[in-house]
């Protein structure tokens, strides 16, 4: 006989309120590229038609596979940028990584009509269905899953509090710049418009947001490079955000 | 086969050590944890084995280090497609811990849990016979916190999400019980050579 199941020290699991279908993730589907939109000099958004896509929750990602003529495949994870209700279509936003095998193909070769394979959506841990106040912190292409949340918030006209702190080296590298509204504060680390300070994300950015204390508290979502995720999650903990209410997605 | 127009991929040398769908990450060691890296010192660290065992027990840092050292040198494979060759970990074989607690004959599986609350499930057979370690050194130095230091589970023949960082304990069970990523759609076992990435593979 076994004793009762181990209860983790933190409630560190898929939030009970989020239902994730694991069946959809077993299947590779063909995604047809329909549109490419440039976001910044190094970042572009790729829109796909995916027949049979089961839908997703904002924050989830998928696995994408490219196949060469000799059968060689390359697979990478990409966050879903689009909101869940973009029926039959999904959008991914890719940073052009120097020397990158998959992002390189997308940025130099891909054109509408091309087919790739995807499976997902994957992972409910970083997902946000729009039911709790959410504090989002992202840097670089780490803003992609957070944008899905913002778009979902807008599309559903949700009134649950939502805030975004987004870090970029300079205004020209800020992905989705034209889409941000009052919920967003941009932090520029190297170059900023006149009158805007330059510097990395600091306690001074996080403190006023935590001071808002929405009913039930914030659910925090941090996404970006590992170095950024370490920095931002430490700032949150130091500012009093409970550890078990910080979810992190690291792009490696 | 669904060939992607214009995709050739990198020039590749056939590498028999590379499981299907993986690439050689070289010097890189990406960090992929979903939680805040815990501030855990060797003095705070403990490791416990309980559940279906004759003598449940916990070890602290010094007690664990008193067990016979058993290094691992070999490869690791992450489900996100990178593999890392010829890595060197220092630690103790899990067999040394299991010999002390003596698993019941009815024990078939284990849930590994971490000091951060992460869980992952494993067949007991994957943890015995010199195939699993508690590791606290990487390349001759203390294991960095973001890679699971002070100590992590190491099960190198399975995808690396099974090698729970900041390992706190194992609970032995007579059935399989999905852990954190397994509840998130990942495969129950995670054998890289059979590409057991997601449930259904
Ligand atoms: C959950 C998750 C979500 C993600 N979401 C996004 C997203 O929304 N947008 C996004 O842009 N990225 C995202 N990423 C990152 C993404 O998965 C890829 O890592 C990224 O696109 C780089 O892949 P690549 O094939 O272009 O580069 P890779 O080929 O993997 O190369 C990466 C780096 O390693 C070097 N390198 C690696 N192998 C070799 C080799 N054999 N020879 C020479 N050089 C090599 C390259 O030069 C380059 O600098 C996400 C990652 C995760 C884990």
Short mmCIF file of C-alpha atoms and ligand atoms in Angstrom, two decimals:
data_model
loop_
_atom_site.label_atom_id
_atom_site.label_comp_id
_atom_site.label_asym_id
_atom_site.label_seq_id
_atom_site.Cartn_x
_atom_site.Cartn_y
_atom_site.Cartn_z
CA UNK A 1 0.00 0.00 0.00
CA UNK A 2 1.19 3.50 -0.68
CA UNK A 3 0.95 6.45 1.61
CA UNK A 4 -0.89 9.56 0.50
CA UNK A 5 0.76 11.33 -2.43
CA UNK A 6 3.62 13.72 -1.80
CA UNK A 7 2.43 17.31 -1.63
CA UNK A 8 4.94 19.70 -3.13
CA UNK A 9 6.25 22.50 -0.94
CA UNK A 10 4.81 24.93 -3.45
CA UNK A 11 1.66 24.55 -5.48
CA UNK A 12 3.95 23.97 -8.38
CA UNK A 13 1.90 22.27 -11.02
CA UNK A 14 -0.61 23.01 -13.70
CA UNK A 15 -3.09 25.35 -12.05
CA UNK A 16 -6.16 23.25 -11.26
CA UNK A 17 -8.38 25.69 -13.10
CA UNK A 18 -6.57 25.10 -16.40
CA UNK A 19 -7.61 22.09 -18.44
CA UNK A 20 -4.94 20.97 -20.87
CA UNK A 21 -5.62 18.41 -23.53
CA UNK A 22 -2.66 16.09 -23.93
CA UNK A 23 -4.16 14.29 -26.88
CA UNK A 24 -3.69 17.12 -29.38
CA UNK A 25 0.03 17.25 -28.64
CA UNK A 26 0.64 13.72 -29.93
CA UNK A 27 -0.17 14.64 -33.51
CA UNK A 28 1.98 16.42 -36.12
CA UNK A 29 -0.10 18.77 -38.26
CA UNK A 30 0.79 20.56 -41.47
CA UNK A 31 0.86 24.34 -41.06
CA UNK A 32 0.76 26.47 -44.21
CA UNK A 33 2.45 29.85 -44.09
CA UNK A 34 0.00 32.55 -45.17
CA UNK A 35 1.68 35.82 -44.23
CA UNK A 36 4.96 37.27 -42.97
CA UNK A 37 5.00 40.56 -41.04
CA UNK A 38 8.19 42.32 -40.04
CA UNK A 39 8.23 43.47 -36.40
CA UNK A 40 11.81 44.75 -35.97
CA UNK A 41 14.98 44.40 -38.06
CA UNK A 42 15.67 40.97 -36.50
CA UNK A 43 12.15 39.78 -35.66
CA UNK A 44 9.22 38.78 -37.86
CA UNK A 45 5.79 37.27 -37.31
CA UNK A 46 4.76 34.20 -39.31
CA UNK A 47 1.06 33.49 -39.73
CA UNK A 48 -0.09 29.94 -40.53
CA UNK A 49 -3.30 28.19 -41.44
CA UNK A 50 -3.47 24.98 -39.39
CA UNK A 51 -6.50 22.83 -40.21
CA UNK A 52 -7.66 20.93 -37.15
CA UNK A 53 -5.73 23.08 -34.67
CA UNK A 54 -7.43 22.35 -31.35
CA UNK A 55 -6.98 25.87 -30.03
CA UNK A 56 -4.67 26.90 -27.21
CA UNK A 57 -4.41 28.96 -24.06
CA UNK A 58 -2.44 32.21 -24.10
CA UNK A 59 1.11 31.40 -22.98
CA UNK A 60 1.33 27.90 -24.45
CA UNK A 61 3.93 26.91 -27.05
CA UNK A 62 4.27 24.34 -29.80
CA UNK A 63 6.95 22.15 -31.31
CA UNK A 64 7.86 22.99 -34.90
CA UNK A 65 9.66 20.62 -37.26
CA UNK A 66 11.48 21.24 -40.54
CA UNK A 67 12.49 18.28 -42.72
CA UNK A 68 15.34 18.25 -45.23
CA UNK A 69 15.32 16.20 -48.43
CA UNK A 70 17.44 13.44 -46.89
CA UNK A 71 15.05 13.02 -43.96
CA UNK A 72 17.06 15.12 -41.51
CA UNK A 73 14.76 17.04 -39.17
CA UNK A 74 15.20 20.04 -36.89
CA UNK A 75 12.68 20.68 -34.14
CA UNK A 76 12.35 23.78 -31.96
CA UNK A 77 9.83 25.16 -29.50
CA UNK A 78 7.98 28.37 -30.32
CA UNK A 79 5.47 30.27 -28.23
CA UNK A 80 2.08 31.04 -29.71
CA UNK A 81 1.76 34.76 -30.29
CA UNK A 82 -1.85 34.79 -31.43
CA UNK A 83 -4.89 34.78 -29.14
CA UNK A 84 -6.80 31.50 -28.84
CA UNK A 85 -9.78 32.61 -30.91
CA UNK A 86 -7.92 33.23 -34.19
CA UNK A 87 -9.88 30.35 -35.71
CA UNK A 88 -7.87 28.03 -37.88
CA UNK A 89 -4.79 30.25 -37.74
CA UNK A 90 -1.83 30.64 -35.43
CA UNK A 91 1.01 33.14 -35.35
CA UNK A 92 4.60 32.68 -34.27
CA UNK A 93 7.13 35.48 -33.82
CA UNK A 94 10.73 34.51 -34.44
CA UNK A 95 13.92 36.23 -33.56
CA UNK A 96 16.60 35.73 -36.23
CA UNK A 97 19.29 33.95 -34.23
CA UNK A 98 22.71 34.33 -35.84
CA UNK A 99 23.70 31.02 -37.41
CA UNK A 100 20.33 29.60 -36.34
CA UNK A 101 19.17 26.56 -38.25
CA UNK A 102 15.40 26.98 -37.92
CA UNK A 103 15.07 30.73 -37.39
CA UNK A 104 17.58 31.12 -40.25
CA UNK A 105 15.31 29.18 -42.62
CA UNK A 106 12.32 31.29 -41.60
CA UNK A 107 14.10 34.60 -42.02
CA UNK A 108 15.95 33.85 -45.25
CA UNK A 109 13.94 31.24 -47.11
CA UNK A 110 10.31 31.00 -45.99
CA UNK A 111 7.53 32.46 -48.12
CA UNK A 112 3.73 32.19 -48.14
CA UNK A 113 2.59 28.78 -49.30
CA UNK A 114 5.42 26.92 -47.57
CA UNK A 115 4.50 24.04 -45.32
CA UNK A 116 6.03 23.10 -41.97
CA UNK A 117 4.87 20.69 -39.28
CA UNK A 118 3.69 21.57 -35.80
CA UNK A 119 2.46 19.68 -32.79
CA UNK A 120 0.81 21.13 -29.74
CA UNK A 121 -0.25 23.16 -27.93
CA UNK A 122 2.14 22.17 -25.15
CA UNK A 123 2.43 22.90 -21.43
CA UNK A 124 -0.35 24.40 -19.36
CA UNK A 125 2.06 25.66 -16.73
CA UNK A 126 2.80 29.00 -18.35
CA UNK A 127 -0.77 29.44 -19.58
CA UNK A 128 -3.16 32.19 -18.52
CA UNK A 129 -6.85 31.77 -19.32
CA UNK A 130 -7.65 35.34 -18.34
CA UNK A 131 -9.25 34.66 -14.97
CA UNK A 132 -6.70 36.17 -12.55
CA UNK A 133 -4.77 39.43 -12.33
CA UNK A 134 -1.59 38.89 -14.31
CA UNK A 135 1.74 40.66 -14.07
CA UNK A 136 3.81 39.95 -17.17
CA UNK A 137 7.54 40.57 -17.50
CA UNK A 138 9.35 39.83 -20.75
CA UNK A 139 12.48 40.69 -22.69
CA UNK A 140 13.31 40.35 -26.38
CA UNK A 141 11.31 37.58 -28.04
CA UNK A 142 10.24 36.56 -24.52
CA UNK A 143 7.35 38.92 -24.97
CA UNK A 144 5.74 36.57 -27.51
CA UNK A 145 3.66 34.37 -25.14
CA UNK A 146 2.83 37.48 -23.09
CA UNK A 147 1.46 39.16 -26.22
CA UNK A 148 -0.93 36.26 -26.68
CA UNK A 149 -2.22 37.05 -23.18
CA UNK A 150 -2.59 40.76 -23.94
CA UNK A 151 -4.39 40.03 -27.21
CA UNK A 152 -6.68 37.61 -25.41
CA UNK A 153 -7.40 40.26 -22.76
CA UNK A 154 -8.29 42.77 -25.50
CA UNK A 155 -10.29 40.39 -27.67
CA UNK A 156 -12.39 39.28 -24.70
CA UNK A 157 -12.71 42.80 -23.29
CA UNK A 158 -11.61 41.35 -19.94
CA UNK A 159 -11.47 43.67 -16.96
CA UNK A 160 -9.20 41.52 -14.81
CA UNK A 161 -6.00 43.59 -14.17
CA UNK A 162 -3.13 42.98 -16.60
CA UNK A 163 0.26 44.70 -16.60
CA UNK A 164 3.31 44.22 -18.83
CA UNK A 165 6.90 45.22 -18.18
CA UNK A 166 8.82 44.70 -21.41
CA UNK A 167 12.56 45.11 -21.78
CA UNK A 168 14.38 45.78 -25.06
CA UNK A 169 17.79 47.14 -25.96
CA UNK A 170 16.24 50.10 -27.76
CA UNK A 171 12.93 51.28 -29.23
CA UNK A 172 13.77 49.83 -32.67
CA UNK A 173 14.11 46.37 -31.08
CA UNK A 174 10.82 46.52 -29.18
CA UNK A 175 8.64 43.75 -30.63
CA UNK A 176 4.94 44.66 -31.09
CA UNK A 177 5.73 48.31 -30.20
CA UNK A 178 2.63 49.66 -31.93
CA UNK A 179 0.31 47.31 -30.08
CA UNK A 180 1.03 48.24 -26.47
CA UNK A 181 -1.42 50.31 -24.48
CA UNK A 182 -1.72 51.67 -20.97
CA UNK A 183 -1.02 48.23 -19.48
CA UNK A 184 2.60 48.35 -20.72
CA UNK A 185 5.80 49.92 -19.44
CA UNK A 186 8.81 49.59 -21.74
CA UNK A 187 12.30 49.45 -20.25
CA UNK A 188 15.20 50.30 -22.57
CA UNK A 189 18.60 48.96 -21.61
CA UNK A 190 20.90 50.65 -24.16
CA UNK A 191 19.13 53.35 -26.19
CA UNK A 192 15.93 55.23 -25.39
CA UNK A 193 13.92 58.09 -26.87
CA UNK A 194 14.69 61.57 -25.48
CA UNK A 195 13.58 61.97 -21.90
CA UNK A 196 13.24 58.23 -21.28
CA UNK A 197 15.85 56.75 -18.93
CA UNK A 198 18.23 54.01 -20.07
CA UNK A 199 18.92 51.07 -17.76
CA UNK A 200 17.98 47.53 -16.92
CA UNK A 201 14.83 46.36 -15.20
CA UNK A 202 15.09 47.37 -11.53
CA UNK A 203 13.19 47.24 -8.23
CA UNK A 204 11.83 50.70 -9.11
CA UNK A 205 9.91 49.19 -12.05
CA UNK A 206 8.52 46.26 -10.08
CA UNK A 207 7.59 47.97 -6.80
CA UNK A 208 4.71 50.17 -8.07
CA UNK A 209 3.10 47.20 -9.82
CA UNK A 210 3.26 44.99 -6.73
CA UNK A 211 1.90 47.91 -4.70
CA UNK A 212 -1.30 47.81 -6.76
CA UNK A 213 -2.34 44.60 -4.96
CA UNK A 214 -5.27 43.48 -7.09
CA UNK A 215 -7.89 41.25 -5.41
CA UNK A 216 -6.38 37.77 -4.99
CA UNK A 217 -2.89 39.05 -5.83
CA UNK A 218 -0.88 38.81 -9.03
CA UNK A 219 -0.05 35.72 -10.99
CA UNK A 220 3.43 36.59 -12.37
CA UNK A 221 4.68 35.36 -15.77
CA UNK A 222 8.34 35.90 -16.66
CA UNK A 223 9.71 35.09 -20.11
CA UNK A 224 13.01 35.65 -21.88
CA UNK A 225 16.60 34.46 -21.91
CA UNK A 226 17.78 32.56 -18.86
CA UNK A 227 19.82 35.53 -17.63
CA UNK A 228 16.79 37.79 -17.87
CA UNK A 229 14.50 35.23 -16.22
CA UNK A 230 16.91 34.90 -13.28
CA UNK A 231 17.14 38.67 -12.89
CA UNK A 232 13.40 39.39 -13.20
CA UNK A 233 12.29 36.51 -10.96
CA UNK A 234 14.73 37.64 -8.25
CA UNK A 235 13.33 41.17 -8.42
CA UNK A 236 9.82 39.78 -8.00
CA UNK A 237 10.77 37.64 -4.99
CA UNK A 238 12.62 40.54 -3.37
CA UNK A 239 9.58 42.77 -3.91
CA UNK A 240 7.38 40.27 -2.08
CA UNK A 241 5.77 38.23 -4.87
CA UNK A 242 5.19 34.66 -3.56
CA UNK A 243 7.56 32.14 -5.18
CA UNK A 244 4.73 29.76 -5.99
CA UNK A 245 2.99 32.45 -8.02
CA UNK A 246 5.85 33.10 -10.40
CA UNK A 247 5.88 31.12 -13.63
CA UNK A 248 8.94 31.22 -15.84
CA UNK A 249 9.52 30.33 -19.47
CA UNK A 250 13.19 30.32 -20.46
CA UNK A 251 14.09 30.37 -24.14
CA UNK A 252 17.55 28.96 -23.31
CA UNK B 1 7.94 12.47 -45.25
CA UNK B 2 7.04 16.16 -45.37
CA UNK B 3 10.07 17.83 -46.92
CA UNK B 4 10.31 21.56 -46.16
CA UNK B 5 11.06 23.53 -49.33
CA UNK B 6 14.49 25.10 -49.23
CA UNK B 7 15.48 23.54 -45.92
CA UNK B 8 18.78 21.69 -45.97
CA UNK B 9 19.78 22.01 -42.33
CA UNK B 10 23.32 22.36 -41.10
CA UNK B 11 26.04 20.26 -42.63
CA UNK B 12 25.98 17.17 -40.48
CA UNK B 13 28.37 14.46 -39.55
CA UNK B 14 26.75 11.19 -38.65
CA UNK B 15 26.98 10.87 -34.90
CA UNK B 16 25.91 7.50 -33.55
CA UNK B 17 25.65 9.03 -30.05
CA UNK B 18 22.94 11.43 -31.14
CA UNK B 19 19.38 10.16 -30.58
CA UNK B 20 16.80 10.90 -33.31
CA UNK B 21 15.64 14.53 -33.53
CA UNK B 22 18.49 15.81 -31.34
CA UNK B 23 21.35 18.21 -32.13
CA UNK B 24 24.74 18.68 -30.49
CA UNK B 25 24.63 21.78 -28.29
CA UNK B 26 28.41 21.82 -28.00
CA UNK B 27 29.54 24.01 -25.10
CA UNK B 28 26.01 25.36 -24.46
CA UNK B 29 24.03 24.12 -21.51
CA UNK B 30 20.59 25.73 -21.75
CA UNK B 31 18.65 26.27 -18.52
CA UNK B 32 15.05 25.11 -18.69
CA UNK B 33 13.26 25.33 -15.37
CA UNK B 34 9.80 26.76 -14.89
CA UNK B 35 10.33 27.98 -11.34
CA UNK B 36 12.41 30.54 -9.50
CA UNK B 37 15.91 29.14 -8.85
CA UNK B 38 15.79 28.35 -5.12
CA UNK B 39 18.36 29.76 -2.71
CA UNK B 40 19.45 26.44 -1.33
CA UNK B 41 22.79 25.91 0.40
CA UNK B 42 24.41 22.54 1.13
CA UNK B 43 23.51 23.16 4.80
CA UNK B 44 19.79 23.39 3.86
CA UNK B 45 19.85 20.43 1.50
CA UNK B 46 18.40 17.07 2.51
CA UNK B 47 17.48 13.98 0.53
CA UNK B 48 14.83 11.48 1.66
CA UNK B 49 13.64 8.11 0.37
CA UNK B 50 10.33 6.78 1.67
CA UNK B 51 7.14 5.08 0.48
CA UNK B 52 7.47 1.35 -0.20
CA UNK B 53 10.77 0.76 1.57
CA UNK B 54 11.80 -1.21 4.66
CA UNK B 55 13.57 1.73 6.34
CA UNK B 56 12.64 5.25 5.17
CA UNK B 57 15.42 7.74 5.82
CA UNK B 58 16.84 11.18 5.14
CA UNK B 59 20.42 12.20 4.49
CA UNK B 60 21.92 15.61 5.02
CA UNK B 61 24.81 16.94 2.95
CA UNK B 62 27.59 15.33 5.00
CA UNK B 63 25.79 12.00 5.37
CA UNK B 64 25.20 11.82 1.62
CA UNK B 65 28.83 12.68 0.93
CA UNK B 66 29.95 9.89 3.26
CA UNK B 67 28.57 7.34 0.77
CA UNK B 68 31.03 5.98 -1.82
CA UNK B 69 31.61 8.46 -4.64
CA UNK B 70 30.58 7.39 -8.11
CA UNK B 71 31.20 9.77 -11.04
CA UNK B 72 29.24 9.83 -14.29
CA UNK B 73 30.90 10.64 -17.57
CA UNK B 74 28.78 10.50 -20.67
CA UNK B 75 26.01 12.23 -22.60
CA UNK B 76 22.76 13.99 -21.66
CA UNK B 77 19.71 14.63 -23.85
CA UNK B 78 17.04 17.30 -23.36
CA UNK B 79 13.54 16.93 -24.80
CA UNK B 80 13.91 20.44 -26.28
CA UNK B 81 16.27 18.77 -28.83
CA UNK B 82 19.77 19.50 -27.59
CA UNK B 83 22.22 16.86 -26.48
CA UNK B 84 25.48 17.41 -24.66
CA UNK B 85 28.36 15.01 -25.04
CA UNK B 86 31.04 13.88 -22.61
CA UNK B 87 29.78 15.73 -19.55
CA UNK B 88 31.28 14.87 -16.16
CA UNK B 89 29.23 14.78 -12.98
CA UNK B 90 30.41 13.88 -9.47
CA UNK B 91 28.09 12.37 -6.89
CA UNK B 92 26.83 9.08 -5.54
CA UNK B 93 25.06 6.24 -7.30
CA UNK B 94 21.40 6.02 -6.31
CA UNK B 95 22.01 2.32 -5.62
CA UNK B 96 24.03 3.33 -2.54
CA UNK B 97 21.00 5.17 -1.13
CA UNK B 98 18.53 2.43 -2.10
CA UNK B 99 20.70 -0.25 -0.45
CA UNK B 100 20.11 1.55 2.85
CA UNK B 101 16.33 1.93 2.62
CA UNK B 102 15.70 -1.47 0.99
CA UNK B 103 12.79 -1.14 -1.49
CA UNK B 104 9.84 -3.50 -1.00
CA UNK B 105 9.29 -6.15 -3.65
CA UNK B 106 6.02 -4.37 -4.50
CA UNK B 107 7.77 -1.09 -5.41
CA UNK B 108 7.66 -0.55 -9.18
CA UNK B 109 7.87 3.23 -9.63
CA UNK B 110 9.13 6.34 -7.94
CA UNK B 111 8.13 9.97 -7.81
CA UNK B 112 11.14 12.24 -7.52
CA UNK B 113 10.41 15.60 -5.91
CA UNK B 114 12.51 18.69 -5.50
CA UNK B 115 13.00 21.37 -2.88
CA UNK B 116 11.16 23.72 -5.27
CA UNK B 117 8.06 21.51 -5.51
CA UNK B 118 8.81 19.99 -8.94
CA UNK B 119 7.94 16.33 -9.43
CA UNK B 120 8.77 13.68 -12.03
CA UNK B 121 7.93 9.98 -12.19
CA UNK B 122 10.25 7.10 -13.08
CA UNK B 123 10.09 3.32 -13.26
CA UNK B 124 12.22 1.99 -10.40
CA UNK B 125 14.18 -0.07 -12.94
CA UNK B 126 15.48 3.19 -14.44
CA UNK B 127 16.89 4.26 -11.07
CA UNK B 128 18.78 1.07 -10.19
CA UNK B 129 21.67 -0.92 -11.61
CA UNK B 130 24.13 1.99 -11.81
CA UNK B 131 21.94 4.11 -14.09
CA UNK B 132 21.03 6.97 -11.74
CA UNK B 133 22.94 9.31 -9.43
CA UNK B 134 22.58 12.08 -6.94
CA UNK B 135 25.01 14.58 -8.47
CA UNK B 136 26.60 17.64 -6.85
CA UNK B 137 29.60 18.33 -9.03
CA UNK B 138 29.83 19.34 -12.65
CA UNK B 139 33.19 19.31 -14.40
CA UNK B 140 34.96 19.07 -11.04
CA UNK B 141 33.18 22.09 -9.55
CA UNK B 142 30.06 22.48 -7.40
CA UNK B 143 26.91 22.10 -9.53
CA UNK B 144 25.62 25.63 -10.33
CA UNK B 145 22.26 26.53 -8.73
CA UNK B 146 20.53 27.12 -12.08
CA UNK B 147 21.47 23.57 -13.10
CA UNK B 148 20.07 22.10 -9.88
CA UNK B 149 22.82 22.74 -7.34
CA UNK B 150 23.57 21.95 -4.62
CA UNK B 151 22.36 18.52 -5.81
CA UNK B 152 20.18 17.05 -8.53
CA UNK B 153 18.97 13.68 -9.64
CA UNK B 154 20.84 12.41 -12.71
CA UNK B 155 19.24 9.79 -14.97
CA UNK B 156 21.24 10.35 -18.14
CA UNK B 157 19.67 7.58 -20.24
CA UNK B 158 16.29 9.39 -20.13
CA UNK B 159 15.36 12.90 -21.32
CA UNK B 160 16.77 15.40 -18.87
CA UNK B 161 13.47 16.63 -17.39
CA UNK B 162 13.56 13.33 -15.45
CA UNK B 163 16.81 14.42 -13.75
CA UNK B 164 15.02 16.58 -11.16
CA UNK B 165 17.01 19.65 -10.09
CA UNK B 166 17.29 20.53 -6.37
CA UNK B 167 16.35 16.93 -5.57
CA UNK B 168 14.65 16.55 -2.18
CA UNK B 169 13.45 12.97 -2.23
CA UNK B 170 12.06 9.87 -3.83
CA UNK B 171 8.81 8.21 -2.90
CA UNK B 172 8.56 4.58 -3.96
CA UNK B 173 5.15 3.45 -5.21
CA UNK B 174 3.50 0.32 -6.59
CA UNK B 175 2.07 2.27 -9.54
CA UNK B 176 3.05 5.07 -11.92
CA UNK B 177 2.02 8.59 -10.95
CA UNK B 178 2.62 11.40 -13.48
CA UNK B 179 4.82 14.28 -12.31
CA UNK B 180 4.94 17.94 -13.29
CA UNK B 181 5.80 17.76 -17.00
CA UNK B 182 4.05 14.41 -17.40
CA UNK B 183 0.80 16.12 -16.30
CA UNK B 184 1.69 18.75 -18.90
CA UNK B 185 1.59 16.25 -21.74
CA UNK B 186 5.11 14.85 -21.64
CA UNK B 187 5.82 11.14 -21.93
CA UNK B 188 5.68 8.92 -18.83
CA UNK B 189 9.14 7.41 -19.46
CA UNK B 190 11.08 9.68 -21.83
CA UNK B 191 13.55 7.38 -23.60
CA UNK B 192 15.48 9.60 -26.09
CA UNK B 193 16.35 6.65 -28.35
CA UNK B 194 12.65 5.95 -28.88
CA UNK B 195 11.82 9.67 -29.05
CA UNK B 196 9.35 9.39 -26.17
CA UNK B 197 8.78 13.14 -25.95
CA UNK B 198 5.04 13.56 -25.43
CA UNK B 199 2.28 11.32 -24.19
CA UNK B 200 1.20 9.29 -27.19
CA UNK B 201 4.73 8.92 -28.62
C1 LIG C 1 9.36 27.03 -24.59
C2 LIG C 1 10.16 27.82 -25.61
C3 LIG C 1 9.52 28.79 -26.36
C4 LIG C 1 10.25 29.53 -27.31
N1 LIG C 1 9.59 30.50 -28.01
C5 LIG C 1 10.29 31.26 -28.90
C6 LIG C 1 9.63 32.31 -29.61
O1 LIG C 1 8.43 32.57 -29.44
N2 LIG C 1 10.38 33.04 -30.49
C7 LIG C 1 11.72 32.80 -30.70
O2 LIG C 1 12.33 33.49 -31.52
N3 LIG C 1 12.34 31.80 -30.03
C8 LIG C 1 11.67 31.02 -29.14
N4 LIG C 1 12.31 30.00 -28.48
C9 LIG C 1 13.70 29.66 -28.86
C10 LIG C 1 13.66 28.69 -30.05
O3 LIG C 1 13.16 27.43 -29.62
C11 LIG C 1 15.02 28.41 -30.71
O4 LIG C 1 15.95 28.07 -29.70
C12 LIG C 1 15.57 29.60 -31.50
O5 LIG C 1 14.66 29.97 -32.52
C13 LIG C 1 16.91 29.25 -32.11
O6 LIG C 1 16.77 28.14 -32.97
P1 LIG C 1 17.61 28.06 -34.32
O7 LIG C 1 17.35 26.73 -34.92
O8 LIG C 1 17.35 29.26 -35.15
O9 LIG C 1 19.08 28.17 -33.77
P2 LIG C 1 20.06 26.95 -33.44
O10 LIG C 1 20.44 26.26 -34.70
O11 LIG C 1 19.48 26.14 -32.36
O12 LIG C 1 21.29 27.76 -32.93
C14 LIG C 1 21.29 28.52 -31.71
C15 LIG C 1 22.71 29.03 -31.49
O13 LIG C 1 23.60 27.95 -31.33
C16 LIG C 1 24.58 27.94 -32.37
N5 LIG C 1 24.67 26.52 -32.83
C17 LIG C 1 23.97 25.49 -32.35
N6 LIG C 1 24.30 24.33 -32.94
C18 LIG C 1 25.25 24.61 -33.81
C19 LIG C 1 26.00 23.84 -34.73
N7 LIG C 1 25.83 22.52 -34.83
N8 LIG C 1 26.85 24.46 -35.50
C20 LIG C 1 27.02 25.78 -35.39
N9 LIG C 1 26.36 26.57 -34.53
C21 LIG C 1 25.48 26.02 -33.77
C22 LIG C 1 24.05 28.87 -33.45
O14 LIG C 1 25.06 29.50 -34.17
C23 LIG C 1 23.24 29.86 -32.66
O15 LIG C 1 24.02 30.89 -32.13
C24 LIG C 1 11.62 29.27 -27.52
C25 LIG C 1 12.25 28.28 -26.76
C26 LIG C 1 11.54 27.56 -25.82
C27 LIG C 1 12.26 26.50 -25.02
#
